[in-house]
Short mmCIF file of C-alpha atoms in Angstrom, two decimals:
data_model
loop_
_atom_site.label_atom_id
_atom_site.label_comp_id
_atom_site.label_asym_id
_atom_site.label_seq_id
_atom_site.Cartn_x
_atom_site.Cartn_y
_atom_site.Cartn_z
CA MET C 20 13.26 -13.64 -4.01
CA VAL C 21 14.99 -16.68 -2.54
CA SER C 22 12.53 -19.37 -1.46
CA PHE C 23 13.10 -22.15 1.04
CA VAL C 24 13.36 -25.58 -0.60
CA ASN C 25 12.76 -28.74 1.40
CA SER C 26 16.04 -30.45 0.50
CA GLN C 27 18.37 -27.40 0.45
CA THR C 28 20.33 -26.43 3.59
CA ASP C 29 22.48 -23.49 2.38
CA TYR C 30 21.23 -20.22 0.89
CA ASN C 31 22.68 -16.93 -0.34
CA VAL C 32 20.74 -13.65 -0.19
CA ASP C 33 21.79 -10.05 -0.80
CA GLY C 34 18.96 -7.56 -0.69
CA ASP C 35 16.47 -10.33 -1.54
CA TYR C 36 13.43 -11.65 0.25
CA PHE C 37 14.06 -14.96 2.00
CA ASP C 38 10.72 -16.70 1.96
CA ILE C 39 9.88 -19.62 4.29
CA GLY C 40 6.53 -21.39 4.16
CA SER C 41 5.86 -23.88 6.95
CA SER C 42 4.18 -26.18 4.42
CA SER C 43 7.61 -26.66 2.77
CA LEU C 44 9.38 -27.77 5.96
CA PRO C 45 10.44 -31.44 6.07
CA ILE C 46 8.89 -33.73 8.66
CA LYS C 47 11.49 -35.74 10.57
CA THR C 48 11.26 -38.12 13.51
CA TRP C 49 10.10 -36.64 16.79
CA ASN C 50 12.12 -33.78 18.37
CA THR C 51 14.69 -33.52 15.57
CA ASN C 52 16.75 -30.34 15.13
CA ILE C 53 17.24 -29.44 11.46
CA TYR C 54 19.87 -26.80 10.63
CA TYR C 55 20.07 -24.30 7.76
CA THR C 56 22.60 -21.58 6.93
CA VAL C 57 21.70 -18.34 5.16
CA ASN C 58 24.67 -16.27 3.93
CA VAL C 59 23.64 -12.61 3.83
CA GLY C 60 25.39 -9.97 1.72
CA SER C 61 25.92 -6.33 2.61
CA SER C 62 22.45 -5.34 1.33
CA GLY C 63 20.75 -7.45 4.02
CA THR C 64 17.57 -9.44 3.67
CA ASP C 65 13.85 -9.35 4.34
CA ILE C 66 12.79 -12.57 6.11
CA ARG C 67 9.22 -13.62 5.26
CA THR C 68 7.53 -16.54 7.01
CA THR C 69 4.05 -17.95 6.50
CA VAL C 70 2.79 -20.32 9.18
CA GLY C 71 -0.09 -22.63 8.36
CA ALA C 72 -1.69 -25.66 9.94
CA GLY C 73 0.15 -28.97 10.06
CA ALA C 74 1.82 -31.52 12.32
CA PHE C 75 5.60 -31.20 12.70
CA GLN C 76 6.32 -33.83 15.38
CA GLY C 77 8.17 -31.51 17.71
CA ASN C 78 10.83 -30.68 15.11
CA ARG C 79 12.90 -27.49 15.44
CA TYR C 80 13.98 -25.76 12.21
CA ILE C 81 17.03 -23.58 12.94
CA PHE C 82 18.04 -20.89 10.43
CA THR C 83 21.40 -19.23 11.16
CA PHE C 84 21.92 -15.97 9.25
CA ASP C 85 25.63 -15.41 8.58
CA ALA C 86 26.25 -11.68 8.23
CA ASP C 87 28.25 -8.80 9.64
CA VAL C 88 26.74 -7.22 12.73
CA GLY C 89 24.77 -4.15 11.62
CA THR C 90 23.57 -5.72 8.36
CA LYS C 91 19.99 -4.69 7.69
CA PHE C 92 17.35 -7.29 8.56
CA THR C 93 13.59 -6.99 8.45
CA PHE C 94 11.25 -9.72 9.60
CA TYR C 95 7.61 -10.47 8.88
CA ALA C 96 5.56 -13.51 9.93
CA SER C 97 1.94 -14.18 9.01
CA ASN C 98 -0.34 -16.77 10.57
CA SER C 99 -2.62 -18.38 8.00
CA SER C 100 -4.24 -20.75 10.50
CA ALA C 101 -6.98 -20.60 13.12
CA ILE C 102 -4.47 -21.25 15.95
CA ALA C 103 -2.63 -18.44 17.79
CA ARG C 104 1.13 -18.87 17.33
CA LYS C 105 3.48 -18.32 20.25
CA THR C 106 6.62 -16.24 19.64
CA THR C 107 9.74 -15.71 21.74
CA GLN C 108 12.62 -13.30 21.25
CA THR C 109 15.92 -13.25 23.13
CA TYR C 110 19.11 -11.26 22.65
CA ASP C 111 22.29 -13.04 23.82
CA SER C 112 24.81 -10.26 24.44
CA ALA C 113 27.77 -12.64 24.77
CA SER C 114 27.37 -13.91 21.20
CA ASP C 115 25.68 -10.69 19.99
CA THR C 116 22.87 -12.77 18.49
CA THR C 117 19.10 -12.39 18.48
CA HIS C 118 17.07 -15.61 18.68
CA ILE C 119 13.50 -15.46 17.34
CA GLU C 120 11.18 -18.45 17.66
CA VAL C 121 7.81 -18.87 15.95
CA TRP C 122 5.96 -21.95 17.21
CA ILE C 123 4.18 -24.13 14.68
CA GLY C 124 2.22 -27.38 14.56
CA ALA C 125 -1.33 -28.30 15.48
CA THR C 126 -0.55 -27.81 19.17
CA ASN C 127 2.42 -25.38 18.89
CA ASN C 128 4.81 -28.24 19.69
CA ALA C 129 7.39 -27.41 17.00
CA ALA C 130 9.28 -24.21 16.17
CA ILE C 131 11.12 -22.25 13.52
CA GLU C 132 14.13 -20.54 15.09
CA TYR C 133 16.01 -17.64 13.50
CA ARG C 134 19.50 -16.70 14.69
CA ILE C 135 20.25 -13.15 13.55
CA PRO C 136 23.49 -11.23 14.28
CA GLY C 137 23.15 -8.11 16.38
CA ASN C 138 20.06 -6.80 18.13
CA PRO C 139 17.60 -5.50 15.51
CA LEU C 140 14.67 -5.88 17.95
CA ASN C 141 16.39 -3.76 20.63
CA ILE C 142 15.76 -6.39 23.31
CA THR C 143 17.21 -5.93 26.78
CA PRO C 144 20.22 -8.30 26.87
CA ASN C 145 19.51 -11.85 28.07
CA GLN C 146 15.79 -11.18 28.59
CA THR C 147 13.20 -13.44 26.92
CA ILE C 148 10.16 -11.73 25.44
CA THR C 149 7.07 -13.80 24.72
CA GLY C 150 4.16 -12.93 22.46
CA SER C 151 1.78 -14.42 19.96
CA ILE C 152 0.51 -14.04 16.42
CA ALA C 153 -3.27 -14.04 16.37
CA PRO C 154 -5.17 -16.35 14.00
CA TRP C 155 -4.93 -14.84 10.50
CA GLY C 156 -2.75 -12.07 11.99
CA SER C 157 0.84 -10.96 11.50
CA TRP C 158 3.90 -9.72 13.36
CA SER C 159 6.91 -7.80 12.08
CA PHE C 160 9.80 -5.55 12.92
CA SER C 161 9.95 -4.14 9.41
CA GLY C 162 8.42 -0.75 10.11
CA THR C 163 4.67 -1.03 9.58
CA VAL C 164 3.30 2.33 8.43
CA CYS C 165 -0.47 2.47 8.91
CA TYR C 166 -3.63 3.98 10.36
CA LEU C 167 -5.84 2.19 12.86
CA LEU C 168 -9.51 1.32 12.51
CA GLY C 169 -11.77 4.37 12.75
CA THR C 170 -9.33 6.96 11.35
CA LYS C 171 -11.24 9.66 9.48
CA ILE C 172 -9.84 10.51 6.03
CA ARG C 173 -10.77 13.82 4.38
CA THR C 174 -12.55 13.55 1.04
CA PRO C 175 -14.19 16.20 -1.20
CA SER C 176 -17.56 15.23 0.29
CA GLY C 177 -16.44 15.12 3.93
CA GLU C 178 -14.60 12.75 6.23
CA VAL C 179 -14.92 8.99 5.71
CA ALA C 180 -13.75 6.23 8.05
CA ILE C 181 -10.71 4.55 6.50
CA GLU C 182 -12.36 1.12 6.63
CA ASP C 183 -15.27 2.44 4.50
CA LEU C 184 -13.14 3.76 1.63
CA LYS C 185 -13.05 1.87 -1.67
CA ILE C 186 -10.60 1.70 -4.56
CA GLY C 187 -11.44 4.51 -7.00
CA ASP C 188 -12.82 6.86 -4.32
CA LEU C 189 -11.56 10.44 -4.36
CA ILE C 190 -9.70 11.69 -1.30
CA SER C 191 -8.36 15.14 -0.50
CA VAL C 192 -4.61 15.65 -0.89
CA TRP C 193 -2.36 18.57 0.04
CA ASP C 194 -0.03 19.63 -2.79
CA PRO C 195 3.18 20.92 -1.13
CA ILE C 196 4.26 22.63 -4.37
CA SER C 197 1.12 24.62 -5.22
CA LEU C 198 0.11 24.80 -1.52
CA THR C 199 -3.44 23.88 -2.45
CA GLU C 200 -5.88 21.08 -1.72
CA ILE C 201 -6.45 18.76 -4.66
CA CYS C 202 -8.07 15.34 -5.18
CA LYS C 203 -6.61 11.95 -6.03
CA LYS C 204 -8.12 8.53 -6.52
CA VAL C 205 -7.48 5.67 -4.13
CA LYS C 206 -5.32 3.17 -6.01
CA TRP C 207 -5.27 0.50 -3.32
CA LEU C 208 -6.35 -0.10 0.29
CA GLY C 209 -4.36 -2.36 2.63
CA LYS C 210 -5.69 -4.12 5.72
CA SER C 211 -4.13 -6.48 8.25
CA VAL C 212 -3.89 -7.32 11.95
CA ALA C 213 -0.89 -6.51 14.15
CA CYS C 214 0.03 -8.17 17.45
CA CYS C 215 2.01 -6.24 20.06
CA THR C 216 4.93 -7.48 22.15
CA ASP C 217 5.33 -6.26 25.72
CA GLY C 218 8.71 -5.69 27.32
CA ILE C 219 10.60 -4.10 24.43
CA PRO C 220 10.75 -0.44 23.30
CA GLY C 221 7.55 0.92 21.79
CA ASP C 222 9.10 1.56 18.39
CA SER C 223 9.87 -2.18 18.10
CA SER C 224 6.85 -3.62 19.92
CA ASN C 225 4.12 -2.79 17.36
CA HIS C 226 2.21 -0.78 19.98
CA PRO C 227 0.43 2.08 18.20
CA ILE C 228 0.99 5.75 18.93
CA LYS C 229 -1.84 8.01 20.04
CA ILE C 230 -1.61 11.63 18.92
CA GLU C 231 -4.00 13.39 21.24
CA LYS C 232 -6.55 15.96 20.11
CA ASP C 233 -4.87 19.40 19.83
CA ALA C 234 -1.38 17.88 20.23
CA ILE C 235 0.05 19.69 17.19
CA SER C 236 -2.00 22.88 17.30
CA ASP C 237 -5.56 23.95 18.02
CA ASN C 238 -7.94 21.29 16.64
CA ILE C 239 -5.07 19.41 14.95
CA PRO C 240 -5.78 16.61 15.12
CA HIS C 241 -9.45 17.30 15.77
CA SER C 242 -9.78 13.99 17.65
CA ASP C 243 -7.34 11.39 18.98
CA LEU C 244 -5.43 9.79 16.11
CA PHE C 245 -3.94 6.27 16.33
CA ILE C 246 -1.10 5.37 13.97
CA THR C 247 1.88 3.02 13.90
CA SER C 248 5.23 4.26 15.17
CA GLU C 249 6.96 4.53 11.78
CA HIS C 250 4.08 6.47 10.27
CA CYS C 251 5.08 9.98 9.24
CA ILE C 252 3.20 13.17 9.93
CA PHE C 253 3.64 16.24 7.73
CA ILE C 254 5.10 19.13 9.72
CA ASN C 255 7.30 22.07 8.71
CA LYS C 256 7.04 21.05 5.05
CA SER C 257 8.51 17.62 5.78
CA PHE C 258 7.63 14.11 6.89
CA VAL C 259 8.76 13.11 10.40
CA PRO C 260 8.21 9.61 11.90
CA ALA C 261 5.75 9.78 14.79
CA ARG C 262 8.12 7.77 17.04
CA MET C 263 10.58 10.67 17.05
CA LEU C 264 8.00 13.02 18.61
CA VAL C 265 6.72 10.79 21.44
CA ASN C 266 6.64 12.81 24.68
CA GLY C 267 4.66 10.47 26.92
CA CYS C 268 1.69 12.82 27.16
CA THR C 269 0.05 14.22 24.05
CA ILE C 270 2.00 11.84 21.81
CA SER C 271 2.42 8.44 23.45
CA TYR C 272 2.51 4.69 22.95
CA GLU C 273 -0.71 2.83 23.74
CA SER C 274 0.83 -0.06 25.67
CA ASN C 275 -2.58 -1.33 26.84
CA ILE C 276 -3.45 -2.43 23.29
CA SER C 277 -2.40 -6.02 22.54
CA SER C 278 -3.57 -6.29 18.91
CA TYR C 279 -5.33 -4.12 16.38
CA THR C 280 -6.52 -3.90 12.78
CA TYR C 281 -4.62 -1.45 10.62
CA TYR C 282 -5.22 0.06 7.19
CA HIS C 283 -3.40 2.08 4.62
CA ILE C 284 -4.25 4.03 1.49
CA GLU C 285 -2.21 4.16 -1.68
CA THR C 286 -2.66 6.83 -4.34
CA GLU C 287 -0.92 6.81 -7.71
CA ASP C 288 1.83 8.97 -6.22
CA HIS C 289 2.89 9.32 -2.60
CA SER C 290 0.68 12.01 -1.08
CA VAL C 291 0.03 14.23 1.93
CA ILE C 292 -3.46 13.38 3.17
CA TRP C 293 -5.58 14.41 6.15
CA ALA C 294 -6.24 11.92 8.96
CA ASN C 295 -8.47 13.25 11.77
CA GLY C 296 -7.54 16.69 10.49
CA LEU C 297 -3.76 16.13 10.72
CA LYS C 298 -1.61 16.09 7.59
CA ALA C 299 0.14 12.73 7.26
CA GLU C 300 1.35 10.36 4.56
CA SER C 301 -0.32 7.96 2.20
CA TYR C 302 1.22 4.54 1.61
CA LEU C 303 4.60 4.47 -0.14
CA SER C 304 5.08 1.05 -1.70
CA THR C 305 8.70 0.33 -0.75
CA GLY C 306 8.28 -3.44 -1.07
CA ASN C 307 6.56 -4.32 2.22
CA SER C 308 3.02 -4.64 0.88
CA GLN C 309 2.93 -8.38 1.64
CA GLN C 310 2.18 -7.47 5.27
CA PHE C 311 -1.37 -6.69 4.18
CA ALA C 312 -3.86 -9.54 4.01
CA ASN C 313 -5.44 -8.30 0.80
CA ARG C 314 -2.22 -7.74 -1.17
CA SER C 315 -0.71 -10.35 -3.47
CA SER C 316 1.57 -12.77 -1.63
CA THR C 317 4.15 -12.36 -4.42
CA PRO C 318 6.77 -9.76 -3.41
CA GLN C 319 7.15 -6.72 -5.64
CA PRO C 320 10.02 -6.88 -8.11
CA PRO C 321 12.80 -4.49 -7.02
CA GLN C 322 12.34 -2.30 -10.09
CA LEU C 323 8.72 -1.57 -9.08
CA ARG C 324 9.45 -0.62 -5.48
CA LYS C 325 9.41 3.04 -4.60
CA ASN C 326 11.80 4.82 -2.28
CA TRP C 327 11.91 7.95 -0.15
CA GLU C 328 14.69 9.59 -2.10
CA HIS C 329 12.91 9.66 -5.45
CA ASP C 330 9.21 9.03 -4.84
CA SER C 331 8.12 10.78 -1.63
CA ALA C 332 5.68 13.68 -1.62
CA ALA C 333 7.96 15.64 0.74
CA PRO C 334 11.41 15.16 2.29
CA LEU C 335 11.80 12.59 5.07
CA ARG C 336 13.59 14.31 7.97
CA THR C 337 15.15 12.33 10.80
CA GLU C 338 18.20 14.50 11.53
CA ARG C 339 18.48 15.58 15.14
CA HIS C 340 18.99 19.25 14.30
CA PHE C 341 15.65 19.25 12.46
CA VAL C 342 13.54 17.04 14.75
CA GLU C 343 14.74 18.13 18.20
CA PRO C 344 13.29 21.70 17.98
CA LEU C 345 9.96 20.22 16.82
CA PHE C 346 10.01 17.76 19.72
CA TYR C 347 10.53 20.47 22.32
CA GLU C 348 7.97 22.77 20.70
CA LEU C 349 5.33 20.01 20.99
CA LEU C 350 6.57 19.17 24.50
CA GLU C 351 5.96 22.77 25.60
CA ARG C 352 2.49 22.58 24.11
CA ALA C 353 1.84 19.34 26.04
CA LYS C 354 2.85 21.11 29.29
CA MET C 355 0.44 23.93 28.44
CA LEU C 356 -2.42 21.50 27.76
CA HIS C 357 -1.71 19.36 30.84
CA ALA C 358 -0.59 21.46 33.81
CA ASP C 359 0.24 18.36 35.87
CA PHE C 360 2.49 16.82 33.20
CA ARG C 361 6.11 16.44 34.35
CA PRO C 362 8.17 15.42 31.31
CA VAL C 363 11.21 13.20 31.55
CA VAL C 364 13.39 13.31 28.44
CA GLY C 365 16.17 10.76 28.18
CA GLN C 366 17.60 8.37 30.72
CA GLN C 367 21.01 9.82 31.50
CA ALA C 368 23.23 7.80 33.84
CA SER C 369 26.39 8.95 35.61
CA ASP C 370 28.64 6.17 34.27
CA SER C 371 28.73 3.05 32.12
CA GLU C 372 29.24 0.65 35.06
CA LEU C 373 32.33 -0.85 33.42
CA THR C 374 33.64 -4.16 34.72
CA LEU C 375 35.52 -7.16 33.37
CA ARG C 376 34.06 -10.66 33.61
CA THR C 377 36.42 -13.66 33.56
CA GLU C 378 35.64 -17.09 32.12
CA ALA C 379 35.21 -18.29 35.71
CA GLY C 380 32.55 -15.66 36.34
CA ALA C 381 34.66 -13.35 38.52
CA VAL C 382 33.86 -9.62 38.33
CA ILE C 383 36.83 -7.23 38.11
CA ARG C 384 36.20 -3.56 38.84
CA PRO C 385 38.40 -0.73 37.53
CA LEU C 386 41.65 -0.10 39.40
CA ARG C 387 41.77 3.49 38.20
CA GLN C 388 40.56 5.84 35.46
CA SER C 389 42.60 8.62 33.88
CA GLY C 390 40.92 10.58 31.11
CA GLU C 391 39.87 8.17 28.39
CA TRP C 392 41.76 5.23 29.89
CA VAL C 393 40.23 2.73 32.30
CA THR C 394 42.68 0.27 33.88
CA PHE C 395 41.97 -3.14 35.44
CA MET C 396 44.25 -5.51 37.36
CA LEU C 397 44.02 -9.03 35.97
CA PRO C 398 44.15 -12.11 38.21
CA GLU C 399 46.23 -15.11 37.28
CA SER C 400 45.18 -17.81 34.82
CA VAL C 401 42.86 -15.61 32.77
CA HIS C 402 42.80 -16.37 29.06
CA HIS C 403 40.05 -13.98 28.03
CA VAL C 404 37.64 -11.49 29.57
CA LEU C 405 34.35 -9.82 28.67
CA LEU C 406 34.20 -6.04 28.85
CA HIS C 407 30.82 -5.53 30.51
CA SER C 408 28.88 -2.26 30.57
CA ARG C 409 25.40 -0.84 30.69
CA VAL C 410 23.66 -0.96 27.32
CA VAL C 411 21.43 1.89 26.19
CA ARG C 412 19.90 3.23 23.02
CA PRO C 413 20.72 6.88 22.23
CA SER C 414 17.04 7.33 21.32
CA ASP C 415 16.21 6.41 24.93
CA SER C 416 19.14 7.93 26.83
CA ILE C 417 19.09 11.26 24.97
CA GLY C 418 15.60 11.47 23.49
CA PRO C 419 13.42 10.04 20.69
CA PHE C 420 14.52 12.90 18.42
CA VAL C 421 17.84 11.04 18.05
CA ASP C 422 17.38 8.52 15.25
CA ASP C 423 19.80 5.98 16.67
CA ARG C 424 18.10 2.90 18.12
CA ARG C 425 21.16 0.68 18.42
CA GLN C 426 21.81 -1.02 21.75
CA LEU C 427 25.23 0.45 22.54
CA GLY C 428 27.68 -0.28 25.29
CA VAL C 429 30.89 1.77 25.08
CA LEU C 430 33.01 3.03 22.19
CA VAL C 431 36.50 1.54 22.44
CA GLY C 432 39.75 2.65 20.85
CA ASP C 433 43.00 0.97 21.83
CA ILE C 434 43.42 -1.84 24.35
CA LYS C 435 46.83 -2.27 26.00
CA LEU C 436 48.16 -5.13 28.11
CA PHE C 437 51.00 -4.30 30.54
CA SER C 438 52.90 -7.37 31.72
CA CYS C 439 56.49 -8.49 32.42
CA ASP C 440 57.81 -4.97 31.85
CA SER C 441 56.37 -4.94 28.34
CA THR C 442 53.36 -3.42 26.64
CA ARG C 443 51.28 -5.08 23.95
CA SER C 444 48.33 -3.76 21.96
CA LEU C 445 45.30 -6.07 21.84
CA ASN C 446 43.42 -4.74 18.85
CA ASP C 447 41.68 -7.80 17.43
CA HIS C 448 38.41 -5.89 17.90
CA LEU C 449 39.59 -3.40 15.26
CA VAL C 450 40.73 -6.12 12.85
CA SER C 451 38.27 -9.01 13.08
CA ARG C 452 34.70 -8.12 12.17
CA ASN C 453 33.14 -11.15 13.83
CA THR C 454 34.63 -10.86 17.32
CA LYS C 455 31.91 -11.67 19.85
CA GLY C 456 30.17 -8.77 21.51
CA TRP C 457 31.50 -6.05 19.20
CA ARG C 458 29.28 -3.87 17.02
CA GLU C 459 29.86 -1.25 14.32
CA TYR C 460 33.05 0.67 13.66
CA GLU C 461 33.39 4.44 13.92
CA GLN C 462 35.93 6.74 12.22
CA GLY C 463 36.81 4.12 9.66
CA MET C 464 38.12 1.22 11.71
CA GLU C 465 39.80 3.19 14.53
CA LEU C 466 37.00 2.84 17.10
CA ARG C 467 34.32 0.22 17.73
CA TRP C 468 31.16 -0.07 19.83
CA THR C 469 30.53 -2.92 22.21
CA SER C 470 27.16 -4.60 22.67
CA GLY C 471 27.47 -4.78 26.46
CA ASP C 472 29.67 -7.89 26.77
CA ALA C 473 32.65 -7.62 24.42
CA TYR C 474 35.18 -10.46 24.12
CA ILE C 475 38.87 -9.61 24.67
CA ASP C 476 41.43 -12.35 24.01
CA LEU C 477 44.51 -12.06 26.25
CA CYS C 478 46.49 -14.38 23.96
CA SER C 479 47.49 -16.68 26.85
CA ASP C 480 50.29 -14.30 27.79
CA PRO C 481 52.53 -16.14 30.29
CA CYS C 482 52.68 -13.09 32.54
CA VAL C 483 48.90 -12.97 32.62
CA LEU C 484 48.85 -16.58 33.72
CA GLU C 485 51.16 -15.60 36.59
CA GLY C 486 48.89 -12.67 37.55
CA GLN C 487 51.39 -9.90 36.74
CA SER C 488 49.39 -7.74 34.36
CA LEU C 489 47.25 -4.68 33.89
CA LEU C 490 44.68 -4.14 31.13
CA SER C 491 43.99 -0.57 30.00
CA ILE C 492 41.06 0.20 27.72
CA GLN C 493 40.50 3.49 25.89
CA ILE C 494 36.83 4.46 26.30
CA MET C 495 35.86 7.21 23.87
CA SER C 496 32.12 7.40 24.52
CA SER C 497 29.08 5.52 25.78
CA GLY C 498 25.63 4.91 24.34
CA SER C 499 24.15 7.46 26.74
CA SER C 500 26.37 10.30 25.54
CA CYS C 501 26.97 9.73 21.83
#
């Protein structure tokens, strides 16, 4: 774990926790911006912030995380005060940066700001999302895996509400190897409060999922079950995240819930348990236990963390070829249970709405399109342009059974500039990893995704300045069709 130190401004993390406690922040004169740099290695980082009471004189503490776009980030903030804490999240597509603010101070007049490369929160570009962290509550985008208050857990003596279980109690467990019901002791029980954020996709917003009575099969679950989106249910001998089966009817996000108390159960080994009669998972301690109010605030050492590959009770399946048939099977059942249900799967659009945007704000529409190539005529005195397109997540445009939640624009190959009877390739996007508005590579480094506004440097070509040029861009795919 790397901990914030009052006097230190530069940090290096690689797979570590980066821990910030508001009590360690320096107090400067009123309305001072204080800057910090966090260099992040290829293994990413888990950002942990604890916000307490205190007066910070309107200071803003700005943490810039220097990493390649696509590096794994998780984020968790807990509020250890009696004051609700305002949060804001914005994704700036031009710089391909997410800005997260958590407001602090006795009157929320100061803020900690995090600048994270890419769009891990899946925010609509250039839209500001506001929310709050309830007193003694928490907020994260690290994949909370829990049951909500009132969930009934099967035990040898009958069902017990999850909030009434105690460490050492016996619960019923399904053994996938012997195909029998056995018993295990509760090793630990976690409890915390989650706050939801409106305006972003359900799988990022913390809104819980409701699995309606009979959604899976007759009397399974036997009553409505409320779980978090990353929670896995046991189906076809495997674990599948609930978010990948959401159909908007029998399995849906509860967007009317703004906050809730959640619980989880840990047994000695990861287990298949029954929740409201539906087989689902127990808690797998992968290192995120600090999100629970009654767990030690000291992060688990890496050697004690468990993982899905070696420690899960059954395989975790997120491949499309496995999940898609399950999704449509449950969708057909939803149509049978609700005759008036008219499902809409995916958000297909006819095109990517490609344009170029100049530094002066002019919009340039395509001159022509031939196969993969889209050609634009450039006006004079243009030094660079932004390749603008619609941005979609494959999990939205195709269906939740696609485990790809990146905000994708278009997949670009070559870029060619035709001017003064010559042709030049403009392939900085395939060479420089940190070019603004460009995301991950595909096929090695031959293709690259945009984030919706991708920077293209025209190298101040003299013919471009005279307005005698064409720009042709090879478009291999879009986020709605990948």
